[in-house]
């Protein structure tokens, strides 16, 4: 019986050694070769014996394939775990990717051998390396990633938008999307690396009639956010079956994954007769090419873990009274976006959506600590299971020093109106709070009780010094009812007996954000923050972006900071399972019917209650038919430098 068992194991081992390292073997039913990185310390360090000259012939639907030998193909470095083309590896055995890895392995082996002798253990032919096996680590990480994806599918499923495809939209209009690196808060935003056109990956082969799932290698032809236009190797300049795929999806892998996972690599049916030696073709094509990092899927999984959990309590702006905050409870978390239900809500329909890094949410006790108005809850104690979110989870603002020259009540400035985000308005500081926070009101539109004041931090990119709009050719919305037009700051300051906030107190940092005009992205409609829409960058003023919602009129555009957590790469909704709002239908764009406008306005008014009049309505009321022109300045600044950020104030 022992002889039979030994013979079976020897036969099985020989069979594994014969398998092609590209995963191509016997009737597409292949497994990867057992590389030495996953072998035990007692196994021999022999080279894999070459296959006999008569290779196995695979027949499928009358087609004949001759598969290559198992000496070439892909290999995994036993020291660092890097996957690469075997022919490019170091030493005769092709076990290491470089001389340094070989020497490091040898050094560790000697250390292990000495340690074994000191412990009284017999020496082995191949000493065990004092390092975790990289292949095992990668397979464990992948298994964890697959489990994470399955859990996500169970909890939330992306709702398909009928008739809209980012891939078709990008391709048919020859559009460009903002790169993932522009969105530091999004998954993989800080660890995207140099993934670009030309990177090779292993993906399912859809051009195949086999009943089982098989794979083939493809190259990235075009990147659009998370989405990549892929072309199978062997198609050269033929784009007939190019396809779009989310790079962070579960079906896209680095080259070498099939070999380590026992998955078959099968050439597409359309080009199966193009080459007689596919292995040699792949080796030639892949040598020197880039692929995804071995731990890419693990990084994706880690970047999609969010610290906020359901039942956490936070303080958030009251959407019906901007001047105060209320307690809300996290109901759900999708892609870092929180659905918050106000604590006193009976039917859980009184909710508010925002990102976990939004400046609109804070830890419990924040309002009291800075002197902000707060709506006390009638609930005297926490409901069972609810608990306060830890303060360290919230976005931190830059520390300021208000001890010297600082903002004062009554100072004038320009600010984005949170009730009409397409407008930058004449505004006044109404109250100075602690820790650098300011209560601001829009001139000419304030409620008598100050219920529409809103809170901005002194470093907020949504407030600007007097003259910002003029020098950057942005239409400044004057106070409602102000008749002396065109609006001039010098005259207005004199008439109101007020002063402008000093320029040096404003945030003048302009990061190297990477956005350009006409780039596509997915953006939250902040007037209805549960909606994420197809959008375009139409203007760039230093760090300020003008976001246009595709298919809607320009009056619904919104000014957003380049680092806003409400902007996402193309493909974010698909990756996280969030619903994407497609562009408005062509008929609605052509007709610009009043019904579509009313629909959009009604939607917008749900955001925080009483929405102000749009700039278009305001102009009609103020001018009463007269011509109204704002001062036009220089063209948009696409550079990320500060340029001429502010205008000189008149004496």
XYZ file of C-alpha atoms in Angstrom:
651
model
C 0.000 0.000 0.000
C 2.837 2.406 0.830
C 4.508 1.704 -2.512
C 1.234 2.396 -4.286
C 0.796 5.668 -2.363
C 4.363 6.760 -3.133
C 3.847 5.942 -6.796
C 0.612 7.938 -6.874
C 2.243 10.953 -5.212
C 5.236 10.757 -7.572
C 2.919 10.568 -10.578
C 0.863 13.510 -9.268
C 4.016 15.549 -8.667
C 5.310 14.792 -12.165
C 1.947 15.775 -13.575
C 2.052 19.123 -11.779
C 5.553 19.795 -13.053
C 4.395 19.276 -16.639
C 1.714 21.888 -16.430
C 2.298 25.040 -18.337
C 3.059 28.060 -16.177
C 0.613 30.192 -18.171
C -2.148 27.908 -16.943
C -2.678 26.388 -20.413
C -2.975 22.605 -20.236
C -5.007 19.556 -21.307
C -8.421 20.580 -22.584
C -8.435 23.947 -20.758
C -8.672 22.049 -17.473
C -5.429 23.427 -16.108
C -3.879 24.297 -12.814
C -0.796 26.319 -12.128
C 2.552 24.661 -11.758
C 3.720 24.240 -8.186
C 6.395 26.868 -7.853
C 9.165 26.396 -5.361
C 7.827 29.295 -3.301
C 4.967 27.097 -2.101
C 6.915 23.856 -1.751
C 7.936 22.429 1.596
C 11.412 22.788 3.009
C 12.112 19.074 2.495
C 11.518 18.991 -1.257
C 14.379 18.750 -3.716
C 15.623 21.861 -5.500
C 15.637 20.172 -8.905
C 14.804 21.946 -12.123
C 11.523 21.008 -13.752
C 12.228 18.332 -16.328
C 11.461 19.379 -19.921
C 8.355 17.988 -21.527
C 8.728 15.296 -24.178
C 8.732 16.388 -27.797
C 5.267 14.964 -28.377
C 3.158 17.515 -26.512
C -0.440 16.785 -25.604
C -2.837 17.898 -28.316
C -6.110 19.447 -27.234
C -9.096 19.024 -29.489
C -12.119 21.229 -29.213
C -14.776 21.566 -31.892
C -12.375 20.147 -34.438
C -9.693 22.727 -33.691
C -6.188 21.550 -32.788
C -3.903 23.323 -30.333
C -0.299 22.461 -29.539
C 0.700 23.733 -26.121
C 4.214 24.869 -25.208
C 6.701 23.416 -22.744
C 6.532 24.217 -19.068
C 9.974 25.785 -18.661
C 9.013 29.234 -19.874
C 6.058 31.374 -18.861
C 5.458 33.105 -15.547
C 7.377 32.686 -12.285
C 7.090 33.929 -8.725
C 10.156 35.201 -6.892
C 10.702 33.090 -3.799
C 12.119 36.046 -1.881
C 9.866 39.053 -2.604
C 6.864 37.346 -4.214
C 6.979 39.413 -7.433
C 5.325 37.732 -10.422
C 7.035 38.115 -13.780
C 8.126 36.444 -16.998
C 10.260 33.396 -16.158
C 12.824 34.070 -18.907
C 13.657 37.410 -17.283
C 14.305 35.858 -13.874
C 17.754 35.303 -12.359
C 19.718 32.030 -12.083
C 19.306 28.752 -13.936
C 16.379 27.700 -11.820
C 14.583 31.029 -12.435
C 13.613 31.229 -8.762
C 14.463 34.889 -8.147
C 13.645 38.156 -9.887
C 17.043 39.735 -9.181
C 20.537 39.113 -7.815
C 19.653 40.889 -4.558
C 16.691 38.565 -3.936
C 18.883 35.532 -4.616
C 21.525 36.724 -2.156
C 18.925 37.630 0.468
C 17.360 34.184 0.128
C 20.757 32.515 0.441
C 21.575 34.586 3.526
C 18.287 33.724 5.193
C 18.748 30.045 4.308
C 22.150 29.994 6.023
C 20.655 31.639 9.090
C 17.896 29.044 9.186
C 20.402 26.214 8.793
C 22.552 27.512 11.673
C 19.445 27.937 13.810
C 18.406 24.367 13.055
C 21.818 23.016 14.092
C 21.739 24.999 17.339
C 18.326 23.491 18.062
C 19.681 19.985 17.399
C 17.639 19.432 14.244
C 19.102 17.549 11.269
C 20.005 19.794 8.344
C 17.811 19.684 5.261
C 18.805 19.982 1.650
C 16.819 23.175 1.318
C 16.708 25.258 4.478
C 13.452 26.944 5.298
C 13.523 30.677 4.607
C 12.909 32.919 7.599
C 10.092 34.722 5.840
C 6.405 34.132 5.276
C 5.682 32.509 1.967
C 4.594 35.327 -0.380
C 2.359 33.088 -2.486
C 0.421 31.905 0.548
C 0.028 35.492 1.691
C -1.261 36.558 -1.716
C -3.758 33.711 -1.934
C -4.978 34.453 1.594
C -5.393 38.137 0.718
C -7.307 37.250 -2.420
C -9.585 34.891 -0.498
C -10.256 37.672 1.998
C -11.014 40.093 -0.836
C -13.441 37.630 -2.458
C -15.206 37.174 0.873
C -15.468 40.954 1.269
C -16.996 41.296 -2.184
C -19.519 38.560 -1.443
C -20.522 40.306 1.784
C -20.933 43.579 -0.096
C -23.151 41.871 -2.652
C -25.311 40.519 0.158
C -25.728 43.923 1.783
C -26.039 46.186 -1.227
C -26.494 45.599 -4.921
C -25.911 48.207 -7.593
C -29.123 49.202 -9.315
C -28.434 49.223 -13.067
C -29.360 52.367 -14.944
C -31.160 51.245 -18.049
C -29.726 52.649 -21.243
C -26.645 54.317 -19.752
C -23.106 53.007 -19.893
C -20.041 55.020 -18.947
C -18.035 53.074 -21.504
C -20.347 53.880 -24.402
C -20.708 57.468 -23.205
C -16.922 57.977 -23.069
C -16.170 56.154 -26.336
C -18.921 57.611 -28.517
C -18.127 61.189 -27.494
C -14.330 60.791 -27.197
C -14.440 62.068 -23.631
C -11.790 62.199 -20.902
C -12.388 61.310 -17.269
C -10.625 62.692 -14.222
C -8.003 60.223 -12.947
C -8.529 58.349 -9.697
C -5.588 60.215 -8.144
C -7.683 63.419 -8.141
C -9.935 61.927 -5.455
C -7.898 61.276 -2.313
C -11.006 60.319 -0.311
C -12.166 57.673 -2.805
C -11.107 54.006 -2.744
C -7.519 53.630 -4.037
C -7.259 57.411 -4.362
C -3.950 57.513 -2.500
C -2.498 54.200 -3.715
C -3.530 54.062 -7.382
C 0.113 54.066 -8.436
C 1.070 54.299 -12.098
C -1.806 52.253 -13.512
C -2.131 53.569 -17.051
C -2.543 52.618 -20.681
C -0.481 49.562 -21.603
C -0.796 47.753 -18.260
C -1.587 44.040 -18.745
C -4.158 42.124 -16.712
C -5.862 38.733 -16.693
C -9.615 38.839 -17.276
C -12.401 36.396 -18.209
C -12.399 35.400 -21.871
C -15.889 36.164 -23.166
C -14.951 35.271 -26.748
C -15.159 31.576 -26.005
C -17.780 28.848 -26.342
C -16.515 26.683 -23.486
C -18.981 25.906 -20.683
C -16.445 26.772 -17.974
C -15.050 30.172 -17.074
C -11.667 30.736 -18.704
C -9.297 33.699 -18.804
C -6.973 35.538 -21.149
C -4.552 38.432 -20.951
C -5.670 41.919 -21.998
C -4.055 45.337 -22.150
C -5.510 48.677 -21.025
C -6.250 50.811 -24.094
C -7.921 53.736 -22.299
C -8.554 54.681 -18.689
C -11.642 56.531 -17.446
C -11.595 56.750 -13.668
C -11.884 53.212 -12.330
C -13.007 51.940 -15.730
C -10.595 50.627 -18.327
C -11.124 49.861 -22.002
C -9.432 46.489 -22.499
C -8.220 44.646 -25.586
C -7.268 40.981 -25.590
C -3.659 40.173 -26.409
C -3.350 39.094 -30.017
C -5.874 41.527 -31.479
C -3.193 44.141 -32.214
C -5.053 47.124 -33.784
C -8.384 45.310 -34.033
C -10.857 46.972 -31.644
C -13.872 44.895 -32.684
C -14.344 43.204 -29.299
C -12.783 45.776 -26.974
C -14.696 45.955 -23.717
C -14.932 48.114 -20.586
C -14.179 46.735 -17.146
C -13.848 48.203 -13.655
C -10.182 47.822 -12.706
C -11.119 47.308 -9.043
C -13.680 44.627 -9.873
C -13.394 41.012 -8.785
C -12.803 39.697 -12.328
C -9.592 41.573 -13.080
C -6.236 40.230 -11.888
C -2.500 40.808 -12.270
C -0.624 38.703 -14.816
C 0.342 35.445 -13.147
C -2.859 35.111 -11.132
C -4.158 32.259 -13.273
C -0.908 30.359 -12.778
C -1.080 30.692 -8.997
C -4.845 30.057 -8.815
C -5.130 27.114 -11.183
C -7.264 28.952 -13.722
C -7.002 28.212 -17.451
C -5.682 30.771 -19.938
C -7.405 30.277 -23.285
C -6.916 32.459 -26.385
C -10.086 34.102 -27.772
C -11.899 32.085 -30.417
C -11.698 34.918 -32.975
C -7.884 34.763 -33.098
C -7.184 31.194 -31.984
C -5.477 30.303 -35.313
C -3.452 33.494 -35.495
C -0.441 31.958 -33.746
C 0.760 28.384 -33.479
C 2.827 29.016 -30.367
C 0.796 31.139 -27.975
C 3.254 30.710 -25.148
C 6.102 32.204 -27.157
C 3.787 35.014 -28.233
C 2.855 35.841 -24.637
C 6.427 35.707 -23.415
C 7.438 38.142 -26.147
C 4.503 40.478 -25.463
C 4.745 40.433 -21.678
C 8.493 40.779 -21.209
C 9.052 44.252 -19.840
C 5.325 45.027 -19.622
C 3.626 46.293 -16.446
C 0.827 44.593 -14.567
C -1.133 45.241 -11.386
C 0.682 44.836 -8.064
C 0.274 41.367 -6.502
C -1.574 42.885 -3.527
C -3.839 45.115 -5.631
C -7.054 43.324 -4.670
C -6.083 43.477 -1.009
C -5.514 47.224 -1.255
C -8.910 47.659 -2.921
C -10.553 45.726 -0.109
C -8.737 47.717 2.579
C -9.585 51.056 0.948
C -13.274 50.144 1.033
C -13.394 49.612 4.793
C -15.132 52.542 6.474
C -14.870 53.448 10.174
C -18.419 54.771 10.506
C -20.970 52.104 11.418
C -24.769 52.017 11.681
C -26.190 53.188 15.026
C -23.412 55.761 15.562
C -24.655 59.174 16.718
C -23.331 62.412 15.205
C -24.156 66.110 15.057
C -25.165 67.273 11.590
C -26.539 70.462 10.077
C -30.311 70.843 10.347
C -31.441 70.859 6.710
C -34.452 73.055 7.540
C -32.491 75.573 9.636
C -28.910 75.955 8.502
C -27.955 77.968 11.556
C -28.119 74.981 13.888
C -27.177 71.334 14.188
C -29.125 68.275 15.319
C -28.327 64.787 16.499
C -28.623 62.117 13.842
C -27.939 58.390 13.729
C -26.022 56.598 10.996
C -28.537 54.365 9.212
C -26.314 52.986 6.439
C -22.869 53.437 4.897
C -22.273 53.068 1.151
C -18.875 53.869 -0.287
C -18.130 56.215 2.615
C -21.414 58.080 2.161
C -23.634 58.146 5.224
C -27.396 58.071 5.333
C -28.197 59.911 8.552
C -31.618 59.807 10.154
C -32.433 62.644 12.539
C -32.825 61.218 16.010
C -36.368 62.465 16.521
C -37.591 61.093 13.204
C -40.469 58.689 13.745
C -40.641 57.015 10.334
C -36.924 57.264 9.463
C -37.755 59.310 6.361
C -36.337 62.512 7.817
C -32.817 61.823 6.611
C -29.718 63.547 5.302
C -26.954 62.191 3.048
C -23.319 63.251 3.248
C -19.818 61.818 3.040
C -18.062 60.774 6.233
C -15.464 63.512 5.602
C -18.092 66.206 5.027
C -17.625 69.470 6.966
C -21.338 69.268 7.829
C -21.003 66.463 10.401
C -19.283 66.541 13.783
C -18.889 64.536 16.947
C -21.428 64.789 19.744
C -20.673 67.905 21.800
C -19.066 69.858 18.967
C -21.761 72.556 18.860
C -21.472 73.286 22.564
C -17.670 73.412 22.396
C -17.564 76.171 19.751
C -20.770 78.045 20.612
C -22.838 76.875 17.623
C -26.625 76.774 17.842
C -27.988 73.307 18.538
C -31.476 71.813 18.513
C -31.918 69.837 21.684
C -33.564 66.482 21.288
C -36.715 65.553 23.171
C -35.172 62.126 23.635
C -33.632 62.241 27.102
C -31.414 59.181 26.702
C -29.856 57.233 23.886
C -31.894 54.498 22.307
C -30.683 50.974 22.809
C -27.749 50.169 20.566
C -26.961 53.777 19.667
C -23.581 55.161 20.650
C -21.566 58.316 19.998
C -19.139 58.205 17.095
C -15.538 58.670 18.331
C -14.238 62.219 17.660
C -11.147 60.976 15.797
C -13.300 59.642 12.942
C -14.268 63.104 11.727
C -12.369 65.266 9.258
C -10.035 67.682 10.987
C -9.803 71.336 10.060
C -6.595 73.291 9.917
C -5.685 74.975 13.187
C -5.811 78.780 13.184
C -4.576 81.513 15.491
C -7.316 84.081 16.171
C -5.234 85.925 18.781
C -3.830 88.449 16.271
C -5.662 90.111 13.415
C -8.786 88.075 12.879
C -12.281 88.055 11.399
C -14.794 90.308 13.108
C -18.556 90.616 13.065
C -19.805 92.846 10.234
C -16.850 92.247 7.909
C -17.764 91.737 4.252
C -16.639 88.898 1.995
C -17.803 86.697 -0.887
C -19.214 83.234 -0.209
C -20.824 80.308 -2.000
C -24.505 80.305 -1.105
C -25.303 76.849 0.381
C -28.919 77.274 -0.724
C -27.943 78.056 -4.313
C -24.555 76.516 -5.014
C -24.355 77.983 -8.507
C -23.949 81.445 -7.003
C -21.154 83.270 -5.192
C -22.759 86.079 -3.233
C -22.044 89.230 -1.257
C -21.937 88.081 2.356
C -21.317 89.275 5.911
C -19.752 87.675 8.976
C -22.550 87.607 11.522
C -20.856 85.835 14.413
C -17.351 84.628 15.249
C -17.324 81.234 16.992
C -14.506 79.333 18.665
C -11.833 77.246 16.890
C -11.938 79.398 13.763
C -15.609 78.895 12.829
C -17.714 81.737 11.427
C -21.450 82.259 11.031
C -22.127 83.923 7.681
C -25.232 85.467 6.144
C -26.036 86.344 2.516
C -26.671 90.085 2.198
C -30.221 90.976 1.200
C -31.602 87.475 1.817
C -31.259 86.942 5.544
C -34.130 85.938 7.775
C -34.860 88.279 10.666
C -34.050 85.591 13.233
C -30.849 84.551 11.510
C -32.185 81.049 10.839
C -30.485 80.954 7.428
C -27.007 81.839 8.642
C -24.561 79.078 7.883
C -21.289 77.962 9.383
C -17.974 77.972 7.481
C -14.518 77.507 8.925
C -12.014 80.312 8.392
C -9.952 77.974 6.170
C -12.963 76.916 4.118
C -12.458 77.043 0.336
C -16.056 78.285 0.019
C -15.370 81.824 1.288
C -13.346 84.452 -0.580
C -12.034 87.968 -0.038
C -13.745 90.984 -1.559
C -12.898 91.224 -5.276
C -12.311 87.497 -5.869
C -15.129 87.158 -8.398
C -14.170 90.302 -10.290
C -10.562 89.359 -10.906
C -11.482 85.777 -11.860
C -14.360 86.740 -14.187
C -17.013 85.065 -12.035
C -20.500 86.500 -11.849
C -21.002 87.883 -8.346
C -24.570 87.803 -7.073
C -25.349 91.224 -5.500
C -27.628 91.648 -2.476
C -31.279 91.166 -3.314
C -32.937 94.519 -3.906
C -29.666 96.366 -4.419
C -30.422 98.775 -7.256
C -27.061 100.404 -7.956
C -25.812 98.207 -10.777
C -23.353 97.100 -11.924
C -22.300 96.196 -8.418
C -19.100 97.848 -7.177
C -17.534 96.723 -3.904
C -15.989 100.119 -3.171
C -19.352 101.857 -3.389
C -21.129 99.123 -1.410
C -18.626 99.197 1.456
C -18.958 102.945 1.686
C -22.759 102.852 1.573
C -22.997 100.171 4.265
C -20.239 101.721 6.387
C -18.465 98.367 6.572
C -15.008 96.970 5.908
C -13.754 94.012 3.910
C -12.245 91.031 5.682
C -8.430 91.165 5.286
C -7.173 89.127 2.332
C -4.416 87.490 4.371
C -6.956 85.698 6.585
C -8.299 83.536 3.752
C -7.077 80.140 2.658
C -4.783 80.705 -0.331
C -3.489 77.134 -0.718
C -3.996 75.671 -4.188
C -3.163 71.948 -4.342
C -1.906 70.237 -7.461
C -5.324 68.676 -7.974
C -4.951 67.355 -11.525
C -8.390 68.398 -12.815
C -8.814 69.887 -16.286
C -11.756 71.437 -18.090
C -14.159 68.949 -19.746
C -13.106 66.047 -17.544
C -15.915 63.668 -16.619
C -16.677 62.470 -13.109
C -19.488 61.443 -10.791
C -20.697 64.235 -8.498
C -23.243 64.639 -5.740
C -26.083 67.046 -6.436
C -25.655 68.975 -3.193
C -29.172 70.380 -3.484
C -30.397 66.756 -3.294
C -27.430 65.031 -1.647
C -28.723 61.494 -1.993
C -28.166 61.737 -5.768
C -24.849 61.055 -7.492
C -24.912 62.219 -11.108
C -22.927 62.136 -14.342
C -21.061 65.439 -14.374
C -18.400 67.544 -16.112
C -15.806 70.064 -14.963
C -16.576 73.233 -16.956
C -14.441 75.847 -15.179
C -11.382 75.817 -12.946
C -10.518 78.836 -10.827
C -7.452 77.789 -8.865
C -8.903 75.183 -6.470
C -12.518 76.004 -7.283
C -14.352 73.776 -9.792
C -17.534 74.539 -11.676
C -19.471 71.250 -11.867
C -22.075 70.840 -14.600
C -24.647 68.045 -14.435
C -24.855 66.522 -17.891
C -28.241 67.061 -19.501
C -29.325 69.920 -17.215
C -29.243 73.666 -17.760
C -26.255 75.696 -16.573
C -28.301 77.392 -13.871
C -28.054 74.137 -11.889
C -24.241 74.070 -11.990
C -22.484 74.062 -8.631
C -19.230 75.530 -7.355
C -17.272 72.812 -5.551
C -13.793 72.627 -4.058
C -11.294 70.355 -5.801
C -10.882 68.309 -2.603
C -14.600 67.993 -1.922
C -15.611 64.510 -0.689
C -18.702 64.828 -2.873
C -16.753 64.254 -6.101
C -15.876 60.746 -7.312
C -14.097 59.045 -10.209
C -16.006 57.534 -13.110
C -17.053 54.039 -12.024
C -17.366 54.856 -8.320
C -21.081 54.059 -8.233
C -20.524 50.710 -9.925
C -17.695 49.856 -7.535
C -19.584 50.740 -4.355
C -23.090 49.689 -5.404
C -24.490 53.239 -5.343
C -27.156 54.311 -7.834
C -25.841 56.600 -10.601
C -28.135 59.249 -12.065
C -27.655 59.360 -15.867
C -27.775 62.538 -17.982
C -31.205 63.930 -18.798
C -32.725 62.580 -22.049
C -31.870 64.337 -25.283
C -35.454 65.466 -25.778
C -35.394 67.288 -22.475
C -32.103 68.968 -23.363
C -33.346 70.087 -26.757
C -36.696 71.424 -25.671
C -35.601 72.815 -22.281
C -39.239 72.463 -21.408
C -40.665 74.184 -18.395
C -41.712 70.831 -16.999
C -38.113 69.630 -16.775
C -37.077 72.881 -15.123
C -39.839 72.639 -12.583
C -38.882 69.048 -11.865
C -35.281 70.020 -11.225
C -36.264 73.015 -9.121
C -38.628 70.921 -7.042
C -35.853 68.408 -6.505
C -33.406 71.117 -5.528
C -35.755 72.657 -3.012
C -35.748 69.453 -0.972
C -32.126 69.868 0.076
C -32.206 72.145 3.052
C -35.666 73.596 2.885
C -36.275 77.088 1.550
C -34.083 77.447 -1.535
C -33.347 81.002 -2.577
C -34.152 82.357 -6.007
C -31.716 81.402 -8.718
C -29.373 84.014 -10.130
C -31.451 84.076 -13.322
C -34.645 84.874 -11.414
C -32.823 87.459 -9.355
C -31.526 89.264 -12.414
C -34.995 89.338 -13.961
C -36.483 90.849 -10.821
C -33.741 93.420 -10.319
C -33.356 94.560 -13.881
C -36.954 94.516 -14.987
C -35.883 93.971 -18.574
C -32.818 96.219 -18.561
C -29.438 95.028 -19.799
C -27.216 93.656 -17.051
C -23.515 92.951 -17.614
C -20.937 91.886 -15.090
C -17.289 92.775 -15.457
C -15.447 90.135 -17.464
C -11.866 89.389 -16.578
C -9.176 86.958 -17.582
C -9.938 83.475 -18.811
C -10.221 80.522 -16.449
C -7.072 79.476 -14.661
C -6.381 75.850 -15.499
C -3.038 75.854 -13.783
C -2.791 74.791 -10.180
C -0.665 77.765 -9.184
C -1.983 80.681 -7.233
C -1.644 83.143 -10.149
C -3.371 86.488 -9.562
C -5.671 85.142 -6.887
C -7.008 88.381 -5.453
C -7.757 91.847 -6.718
C -6.378 94.961 -5.071
C -8.926 96.782 -3.000
C -9.672 100.332 -3.981
C -8.594 102.963 -1.463
